[in-house]
Amino acid sequence: MTERLAFYAAVLILVTVSSSPVRLLLEQSLVSHLLIQMPALVLCGWTIARRHRDAINRGRESFNVGGATGLSFALIVFSFWMLPRSVDGSVQNPLYEFAKFVTLPFAGASLALSWPKLPPLAIGILKCNLVSMMLVLSWIYTTSPSRLCNSYLRDEQDMLGQIVAVLAIGLGCLFGGSLFCGTTTIVRRKSATPIGSGGRE
Amino acid sequence: MRRTLFATCLVLAFGAAVLWWATSGLRAFTAETARRIAVLASPEPIPDVELVDGSGRSIRLSDYTGQAVIVDFIYTQCPTICVSLGDNFGRLQERIKADGVPAKLLSISFDLAQDGPRELSEYARVHGADASIWKLARPRNAGELRLLLEAYAVIVLPDGIGGFVHNAALHVVGPDGKLTGIYDLDQHNAAFLALRSFIK
């Protein structure tokens, strides 16, 4: 039920952020462009694909064992849209803009299909990398002597850097905190017979 | 497993190619750098838009045919970066004079609302522009201004407090009227060397 509701909400949000007025509004500022529009596109893709993951996966499981293919695709798309050049391109060039509205939802979708299959180690690495990458980005945005995007003001670049730093620290605390008071479930063997107790009558 | 390996390799290879293309071979992470690399590799023709200088005379880029020109974009009320551009142009002017290089300087204002002939002349006076080398001018209308800004890839944004934010650079236009190099403000030495490179 919640999944169905989330699916319709995601479709609605995807249509809304793609509509011209909302698209232009969110692209007016670097902060809303990178921290609202782009994540919204990814999340919508994720939510839409999650509802139909069984149908999408059917017959294709062997191409995405351990989620490797889907994760690779998503990481490449994210790397591309992390480039200041691509952000500028999406504001200046309709082709880039179109590509953004297609690739980011697909990256979200491919992450949704792959995430449940990822080994725990990969998830840990991804979480660590996300936090450190956000801190590096924040450092670049706040300390760069010049504007990284010609289409945006310097103040917005500074503000983006500061917000990303706060988000990175928040996520770091969240991920780190879950190690101590998390919801990790210890998988027990199905036969709960204690070792050595088999012969006891 | 084998299928996944194949698909992952395919995605990674394609992705690497796309990222290589998107960064001009890992050299350009910003649009500005990409533009500079592209112009150096293949000079681009600049539209021959008519400009008007401080005394109302018409200036065209084609007037400079056979000479190299460094073009910059300014607005005279600019409190920061254009002052720095003016200082760098002043320094370039002195070097052009001292060296006798057949080259000129041209500052183009993009603030059509506020920069009239008087403002342009005042900017020239403040920065010591010698009209035989360094001219200041503005396009005649917004349409032609847009054409110029597009050709030089200069993006002008209102800063919300009456001024503008713009990517400031020294644009070297060769004797053939093609944009051949874009340099940072403090790279006036490199821009000057580019001017000299046109002397046969």
Short mmCIF file of C-alpha atoms in Angstrom, two decimals:
data_model
loop_
_atom_site.label_atom_id
_atom_site.label_comp_id
_atom_site.label_asym_id
_atom_site.label_seq_id
_atom_site.Cartn_x
_atom_site.Cartn_y
_atom_site.Cartn_z
CA MET A 1 0.00 0.00 0.00
CA THR A 2 2.71 2.47 1.04
CA GLU A 3 4.80 1.35 -1.93
CA ARG A 4 1.89 2.05 -4.28
CA LEU A 5 1.34 5.46 -2.73
CA ALA A 6 5.06 6.24 -3.00
CA PHE A 7 4.97 5.13 -6.65
CA TYR A 8 2.20 7.56 -7.56
CA ALA A 9 3.83 10.34 -5.54
CA ALA A 10 7.10 9.73 -7.40
CA VAL A 11 5.38 9.85 -10.80
CA LEU A 12 3.65 13.08 -9.77
CA ILE A 13 6.89 14.65 -8.52
CA LEU A 14 8.76 13.55 -11.65
CA VAL A 15 6.14 15.19 -13.87
CA THR A 16 6.15 18.33 -11.70
CA VAL A 17 9.93 18.86 -11.60
CA SER A 18 10.11 18.20 -15.35
CA SER A 19 7.48 20.83 -16.13
CA SER A 20 8.92 24.03 -17.52
CA PRO A 21 8.06 26.50 -14.72
CA VAL A 22 9.27 24.26 -11.87
CA ARG A 23 12.33 23.20 -13.86
CA LEU A 24 13.37 26.81 -14.46
CA LEU A 25 12.55 27.82 -10.89
CA LEU A 26 14.76 25.10 -9.41
CA GLU A 27 17.54 25.89 -11.86
CA GLN A 28 17.63 29.54 -10.88
CA SER A 29 19.86 28.74 -7.96
CA LEU A 30 22.81 26.37 -7.84
CA VAL A 31 21.64 25.12 -4.44
CA SER A 32 18.12 24.10 -5.51
CA HIS A 33 19.46 22.75 -8.82
CA LEU A 34 21.95 20.40 -7.16
CA LEU A 35 20.24 19.68 -3.86
CA ILE A 36 16.56 19.56 -4.84
CA GLN A 37 16.13 18.94 -8.57
CA MET A 38 18.86 16.36 -9.13
CA PRO A 39 18.17 14.29 -5.97
CA ALA A 40 14.43 14.44 -6.74
CA LEU A 41 15.05 12.94 -10.20
CA VAL A 42 17.12 10.12 -8.69
CA LEU A 43 14.63 9.42 -5.89
CA CYS A 44 11.69 9.34 -8.32
CA GLY A 45 13.54 6.84 -10.52
CA TRP A 46 14.35 4.76 -7.44
CA THR A 47 10.76 4.76 -6.15
CA ILE A 48 9.18 4.00 -9.51
CA ALA A 49 11.54 1.10 -10.23
CA ARG A 50 11.22 -0.33 -6.72
CA ARG A 51 7.52 -0.97 -7.20
CA HIS A 52 8.11 -2.96 -10.38
CA ARG A 53 11.45 -4.51 -9.49
CA ASP A 54 10.20 -8.10 -9.74
CA ALA A 55 8.83 -7.55 -13.23
CA ILE A 56 11.97 -5.70 -14.33
CA ASN A 57 14.31 -8.27 -12.81
CA ARG A 58 12.52 -11.29 -14.26
CA GLY A 59 14.77 -13.00 -16.75
CA ARG A 60 17.50 -10.39 -16.33
CA GLU A 61 18.88 -11.44 -12.96
CA SER A 62 21.94 -13.02 -14.52
CA PHE A 63 23.06 -9.65 -15.93
CA ASN A 64 23.09 -7.97 -12.53
CA VAL A 65 24.45 -10.52 -10.06
CA GLY A 66 25.39 -8.76 -6.83
CA GLY A 67 24.06 -5.50 -8.33
CA ALA A 68 27.41 -4.86 -10.04
CA THR A 69 26.09 -3.70 -13.41
CA GLY A 70 23.38 -1.44 -12.02
CA LEU A 71 25.71 0.10 -9.47
CA SER A 72 28.37 0.81 -12.12
CA PHE A 73 25.80 2.53 -14.31
CA ALA A 74 24.50 4.67 -11.43
CA LEU A 75 28.00 5.68 -10.30
CA ILE A 76 28.97 6.76 -13.81
CA VAL A 77 25.82 8.86 -14.17
CA PHE A 78 26.42 10.50 -10.78
CA SER A 79 30.07 11.21 -11.66
CA PHE A 80 29.00 12.88 -14.88
CA TRP A 81 26.50 15.17 -13.16
CA MET A 82 28.97 16.06 -10.44
CA LEU A 83 31.10 17.88 -13.00
CA PRO A 84 30.56 21.66 -12.88
CA ARG A 85 30.82 21.58 -16.67
CA SER A 86 27.80 19.29 -16.93
CA VAL A 87 25.80 21.48 -14.54
CA ASP A 88 26.58 24.53 -16.71
CA GLY A 89 25.77 22.48 -19.79
CA SER A 90 22.34 21.53 -18.50
CA VAL A 91 21.44 25.20 -18.05
CA GLN A 92 22.92 26.36 -21.38
CA ASN A 93 22.30 23.42 -23.70
CA PRO A 94 18.90 21.72 -24.20
CA LEU A 95 20.59 18.42 -25.12
CA TYR A 96 22.39 18.28 -21.77
CA GLU A 97 19.15 19.21 -20.04
CA PHE A 98 17.29 16.40 -21.78
CA ALA A 99 20.07 13.97 -20.90
CA LYS A 100 19.87 15.00 -17.25
CA PHE A 101 16.13 14.33 -17.04
CA VAL A 102 16.61 10.89 -18.60
CA THR A 103 19.83 9.62 -17.02
CA LEU A 104 19.26 10.65 -13.39
CA PRO A 105 15.90 8.82 -12.99
CA PHE A 106 17.43 5.79 -14.73
CA ALA A 107 20.41 5.92 -12.38
CA GLY A 108 17.99 6.01 -9.44
CA ALA A 109 16.08 3.08 -10.92
CA SER A 110 19.18 1.01 -11.51
CA LEU A 111 20.32 1.73 -7.95
CA ALA A 112 16.93 0.59 -6.61
CA LEU A 113 17.25 -2.71 -8.50
CA SER A 114 20.86 -3.25 -7.43
CA TRP A 115 20.94 -2.01 -3.84
CA PRO A 116 19.19 -5.06 -2.27
CA LYS A 117 21.68 -7.34 -4.03
CA LEU A 118 24.82 -5.52 -2.94
CA PRO A 119 27.09 -7.31 -0.48
CA PRO A 120 27.23 -5.53 2.94
CA LEU A 121 30.89 -4.64 2.34
CA ALA A 122 29.98 -2.74 -0.83
CA ILE A 123 27.23 -0.87 1.02
CA GLY A 124 29.72 0.12 3.72
CA ILE A 125 32.24 1.32 1.16
CA LEU A 126 29.55 3.29 -0.69
CA LYS A 127 28.40 5.00 2.51
CA CYS A 128 31.97 5.96 3.50
CA ASN A 129 32.69 7.14 -0.01
CA LEU A 130 29.50 9.20 -0.15
CA VAL A 131 30.41 11.10 3.02
CA SER A 132 34.04 11.69 2.01
CA MET A 133 33.07 12.67 -1.54
CA MET A 134 30.55 15.19 -0.20
CA LEU A 135 33.21 16.70 2.07
CA VAL A 136 35.65 16.98 -0.82
CA LEU A 137 32.99 18.60 -3.02
CA SER A 138 32.11 21.01 -0.24
CA TRP A 139 35.78 21.91 0.16
CA ILE A 140 36.16 22.50 -3.59
CA TYR A 141 33.02 24.63 -3.79
CA THR A 142 33.92 26.82 -0.82
CA THR A 143 37.65 27.27 -1.47
CA SER A 144 37.79 27.58 -5.26
CA PRO A 145 39.21 31.02 -6.14
CA SER A 146 36.85 31.33 -9.11
CA ARG A 147 33.31 30.42 -9.97
CA LEU A 148 33.05 26.79 -11.04
CA CYS A 149 29.80 27.30 -12.95
CA ASN A 150 29.58 30.31 -15.24
CA SER A 151 25.79 30.22 -14.93
CA TYR A 152 25.71 30.78 -11.18
CA LEU A 153 26.79 33.39 -8.68
CA ARG A 154 29.74 32.95 -6.36
CA ASP A 155 27.54 33.34 -3.23
CA GLU A 156 25.47 30.33 -4.29
CA GLN A 157 28.61 28.26 -4.75
CA ASP A 158 29.71 29.11 -1.19
CA MET A 159 26.26 28.37 0.17
CA LEU A 160 26.14 25.04 -1.66
CA GLY A 161 29.52 24.11 -0.22
CA GLN A 162 28.40 24.91 3.32
CA ILE A 163 25.11 23.01 3.03
CA VAL A 164 26.86 19.97 1.54
CA ALA A 165 29.33 20.01 4.45
CA VAL A 166 26.47 20.01 6.98
CA LEU A 167 24.73 17.19 5.08
CA ALA A 168 27.96 15.18 4.95
CA ILE A 169 28.50 15.55 8.68
CA GLY A 170 24.86 14.62 9.33
CA LEU A 171 25.11 11.52 7.13
CA GLY A 172 28.44 10.63 8.73
CA CYS A 173 26.84 10.77 12.19
CA LEU A 174 23.86 8.76 10.98
CA PHE A 175 25.99 6.03 9.37
CA GLY A 176 28.49 6.05 12.21
CA GLY A 177 25.79 6.06 14.89
CA SER A 178 24.05 3.05 13.34
CA LEU A 179 27.17 1.02 14.13
CA PHE A 180 26.51 1.49 17.84
CA CYS A 181 22.76 1.51 18.14
CA GLY A 182 21.76 0.24 14.73
CA THR A 183 19.20 -2.26 13.64
CA THR A 184 21.68 -4.87 12.50
CA THR A 185 20.09 -8.29 12.81
CA ILE A 186 22.26 -11.24 13.58
CA VAL A 187 21.36 -14.09 11.29
CA ARG A 188 21.02 -17.28 13.26
CA ARG A 189 21.17 -20.77 11.92
CA LYS A 190 17.77 -22.22 11.22
CA SER A 191 18.24 -25.21 13.50
CA ALA A 192 18.63 -23.55 16.83
CA THR A 193 20.07 -26.69 18.36
CA PRO A 194 23.12 -25.79 20.43
CA ILE A 195 26.30 -27.49 19.38
CA GLY A 196 26.98 -30.57 21.36
CA SER A 197 23.44 -30.92 22.57
CA GLY A 198 22.37 -33.27 19.79
CA GLY A 199 22.78 -36.53 21.72
CA ARG A 200 21.13 -35.42 24.90
CA GLU A 201 17.87 -37.05 25.73
CA MET B 1 28.09 -14.43 -13.26
CA ARG B 2 29.82 -14.29 -16.64
CA ARG B 3 26.95 -12.24 -18.05
CA THR B 4 27.19 -9.79 -15.17
CA LEU B 5 30.94 -9.47 -15.66
CA PHE B 6 30.43 -8.79 -19.35
CA ALA B 7 27.62 -6.26 -18.73
CA THR B 8 29.58 -4.47 -16.00
CA CYS B 9 32.69 -4.22 -18.19
CA LEU B 10 30.56 -2.87 -21.03
CA VAL B 11 28.94 -0.25 -18.78
CA LEU B 12 32.30 0.75 -17.29
CA ALA B 13 33.99 1.01 -20.69
CA PHE B 14 31.17 3.10 -22.11
CA GLY B 15 31.05 5.22 -18.94
CA ALA B 16 34.79 5.83 -18.99
CA ALA B 17 34.52 6.96 -22.61
CA VAL B 18 31.68 9.35 -21.75
CA LEU B 19 33.56 10.80 -18.77
CA TRP B 20 36.70 11.16 -20.90
CA TRP B 21 34.68 13.07 -23.49
CA ALA B 22 32.87 15.15 -20.84
CA THR B 23 36.14 16.34 -19.32
CA SER B 24 38.04 16.82 -22.62
CA GLY B 25 40.37 13.98 -21.67
CA LEU B 26 40.38 14.68 -17.91
CA ARG B 27 41.60 18.23 -18.54
CA ALA B 28 38.42 20.30 -18.15
CA PHE B 29 36.04 19.98 -15.23
CA THR B 30 34.42 23.39 -15.74
CA ALA B 31 32.77 24.87 -18.82
CA GLU B 32 35.29 27.74 -18.78
CA THR B 33 38.33 25.45 -19.01
CA ALA B 34 36.64 23.34 -21.68
CA ARG B 35 36.00 26.43 -23.75
CA ARG B 36 39.63 27.54 -23.48
CA ILE B 37 40.92 24.14 -24.56
CA ALA B 38 38.50 24.05 -27.50
CA VAL B 39 39.46 27.53 -28.72
CA LEU B 40 43.19 26.79 -28.48
CA ALA B 41 42.69 23.60 -30.49
CA SER B 42 40.54 25.19 -33.18
CA PRO B 43 40.18 28.99 -33.36
CA GLU B 44 36.62 30.19 -33.89
CA PRO B 45 35.41 33.00 -36.16
CA ILE B 46 33.85 35.97 -34.35
CA PRO B 47 30.83 37.79 -35.87
CA ASP B 48 31.76 41.21 -37.22
CA VAL B 49 29.29 43.18 -35.09
CA GLU B 50 29.25 46.96 -35.32
CA LEU B 51 30.22 48.73 -32.09
CA VAL B 52 30.07 52.39 -31.08
CA ASP B 53 32.92 54.03 -29.15
CA GLY B 54 32.92 56.90 -26.63
CA SER B 55 32.85 59.55 -29.34
CA GLY B 56 30.06 57.87 -31.28
CA ARG B 57 32.33 56.45 -33.99
CA SER B 58 31.67 53.01 -35.37
CA ILE B 59 34.18 50.23 -34.75
CA ARG B 60 34.17 46.75 -36.24
CA LEU B 61 36.42 43.81 -35.60
CA SER B 62 37.11 43.78 -39.34
CA ASP B 63 38.77 47.21 -38.92
CA TYR B 64 41.56 45.32 -37.20
CA THR B 65 42.15 42.79 -39.97
CA GLY B 66 45.84 42.02 -40.15
CA GLN B 67 46.34 42.93 -36.49
CA ALA B 68 45.84 40.88 -33.37
CA VAL B 69 43.41 42.23 -30.80
CA ILE B 70 42.79 41.42 -27.17
CA VAL B 71 39.11 41.80 -26.33
CA ASP B 72 37.62 42.00 -22.85
CA PHE B 73 34.06 42.49 -21.63
CA ILE B 74 33.29 45.06 -18.94
CA TYR B 75 30.69 47.36 -17.48
CA THR B 76 31.98 50.70 -16.28
CA GLN B 77 30.16 50.71 -12.91
CA CYS B 78 31.82 47.42 -11.96
CA PRO B 79 33.54 47.80 -8.61
CA THR B 80 35.68 44.69 -8.74
CA ILE B 81 36.67 42.50 -11.64
CA CYS B 82 36.44 45.11 -14.41
CA VAL B 83 38.80 47.39 -12.47
CA SER B 84 41.23 44.53 -12.45
CA LEU B 85 40.60 43.98 -16.19
CA GLY B 86 41.27 47.70 -16.72
CA ASP B 87 44.54 47.48 -14.80
CA ASN B 88 45.64 44.47 -16.81
CA PHE B 89 44.73 46.19 -20.07
CA GLY B 90 46.73 49.23 -18.89
CA ARG B 91 49.74 46.99 -18.35
CA LEU B 92 49.26 45.30 -21.73
CA GLN B 93 49.01 48.71 -23.37
CA GLU B 94 52.39 49.71 -21.95
CA ARG B 95 53.97 46.46 -23.15
CA ILE B 96 52.48 46.83 -26.64
CA LYS B 97 53.89 50.37 -26.83
CA ALA B 98 57.30 49.41 -25.48
CA ASP B 99 57.57 46.35 -27.70
CA GLY B 100 56.12 47.93 -30.81
CA VAL B 101 53.89 44.90 -31.46
CA PRO B 102 51.20 45.69 -34.08
CA ALA B 103 48.35 44.78 -31.73
CA LYS B 104 45.32 46.53 -30.26
CA LEU B 105 43.08 46.33 -27.24
CA LEU B 106 39.30 46.52 -27.26
CA SER B 107 37.03 46.70 -24.21
CA ILE B 108 33.38 45.99 -24.94
CA SER B 109 30.70 47.05 -22.45
CA PHE B 110 27.70 44.77 -22.02
CA ASP B 111 25.76 47.22 -19.86
CA LEU B 112 23.70 48.86 -22.58
CA ALA B 113 21.39 50.54 -20.07
CA GLN B 114 24.05 52.48 -18.21
CA ASP B 115 27.18 52.69 -20.37
CA GLY B 116 26.76 55.54 -22.82
CA PRO B 117 29.55 57.45 -24.61
CA ARG B 118 30.25 59.55 -21.52
CA GLU B 119 30.71 56.54 -19.21
CA LEU B 120 32.96 54.83 -21.75
CA SER B 121 35.13 57.95 -22.10
CA GLU B 122 35.36 58.27 -18.33
CA TYR B 123 36.44 54.63 -17.95
CA ALA B 124 39.07 55.22 -20.65
CA ARG B 125 40.35 58.33 -18.84
CA VAL B 126 40.51 56.63 -15.42
CA HIS B 127 42.50 53.68 -16.81
CA GLY B 128 44.72 55.84 -19.03
CA ALA B 129 43.58 54.27 -22.30
CA ASP B 130 45.58 55.53 -25.28
CA ALA B 131 43.00 55.64 -28.08
CA SER B 132 45.60 54.67 -30.70
CA ILE B 133 45.90 51.29 -28.99
CA TRP B 134 43.01 50.75 -26.59
CA LYS B 135 39.45 51.51 -27.60
CA LEU B 136 36.25 51.21 -25.58
CA ALA B 137 32.96 50.52 -27.24
CA ARG B 138 29.50 49.03 -26.85
CA PRO B 139 27.20 47.14 -29.21
CA ARG B 140 24.28 49.09 -30.69
CA ASN B 141 21.50 46.89 -29.39
CA ALA B 142 20.67 43.90 -27.22
CA GLY B 143 20.42 41.49 -30.16
CA GLU B 144 23.94 42.23 -31.35
CA LEU B 145 25.22 42.12 -27.79
CA ARG B 146 23.79 38.63 -27.40
CA LEU B 147 25.49 37.57 -30.62
CA LEU B 148 28.83 38.79 -29.29
CA LEU B 149 28.45 37.28 -25.83
CA GLU B 150 27.54 33.95 -27.40
CA ALA B 151 30.54 34.02 -29.72
CA TYR B 152 32.92 34.75 -26.84
CA ALA B 153 30.95 32.48 -24.44
CA VAL B 154 30.68 35.24 -21.87
CA ILE B 155 27.77 34.76 -19.46
CA VAL B 156 26.50 37.89 -17.74
CA LEU B 157 24.23 37.51 -14.71
CA PRO B 158 22.61 40.35 -12.74
CA ASP B 159 24.02 40.20 -9.19
CA GLY B 160 20.81 41.45 -7.61
CA ILE B 161 22.31 44.70 -6.34
CA GLY B 162 22.42 46.64 -9.60
CA GLY B 163 25.63 45.12 -10.94
CA PHE B 164 26.61 42.03 -12.90
CA VAL B 165 28.61 38.88 -12.42
CA HIS B 166 30.49 37.74 -15.52
CA ASN B 167 33.31 35.42 -16.49
CA ALA B 168 36.16 37.84 -17.09
CA ALA B 169 39.00 36.90 -19.38
CA LEU B 170 41.42 38.20 -21.98
CA HIS B 171 40.24 37.05 -25.43
CA VAL B 172 42.95 36.99 -28.07
CA VAL B 173 41.61 37.46 -31.61
CA GLY B 174 44.14 36.75 -34.33
CA PRO B 175 44.77 38.85 -37.47
CA ASP B 176 42.33 36.58 -39.34
CA GLY B 177 39.48 37.63 -37.01
CA LYS B 178 39.35 34.28 -35.22
CA LEU B 179 39.28 33.79 -31.48
CA THR B 180 42.53 31.91 -30.82
CA GLY B 181 43.02 32.02 -27.06
CA ILE B 182 41.27 32.83 -23.78
CA TYR B 183 43.39 33.72 -20.77
CA ASP B 184 42.77 34.49 -17.11
CA LEU B 185 43.04 38.10 -15.96
CA ASP B 186 46.41 37.55 -14.35
CA GLN B 187 47.77 35.72 -17.39
CA HIS B 188 48.45 38.95 -19.27
CA ASN B 189 51.99 37.74 -19.95
CA ALA B 190 50.65 34.65 -21.73
CA ALA B 191 48.16 36.82 -23.63
CA PHE B 192 50.97 39.15 -24.70
CA LEU B 193 53.09 36.24 -25.88
CA ALA B 194 50.08 35.05 -27.89
CA LEU B 195 49.93 38.50 -29.54
CA ARG B 196 53.62 38.34 -30.41
CA SER B 197 53.24 34.87 -31.88
CA PHE B 198 51.27 36.39 -34.77
CA ILE B 199 54.26 38.44 -35.94
CA LYS B 200 55.85 36.61 -38.80
#
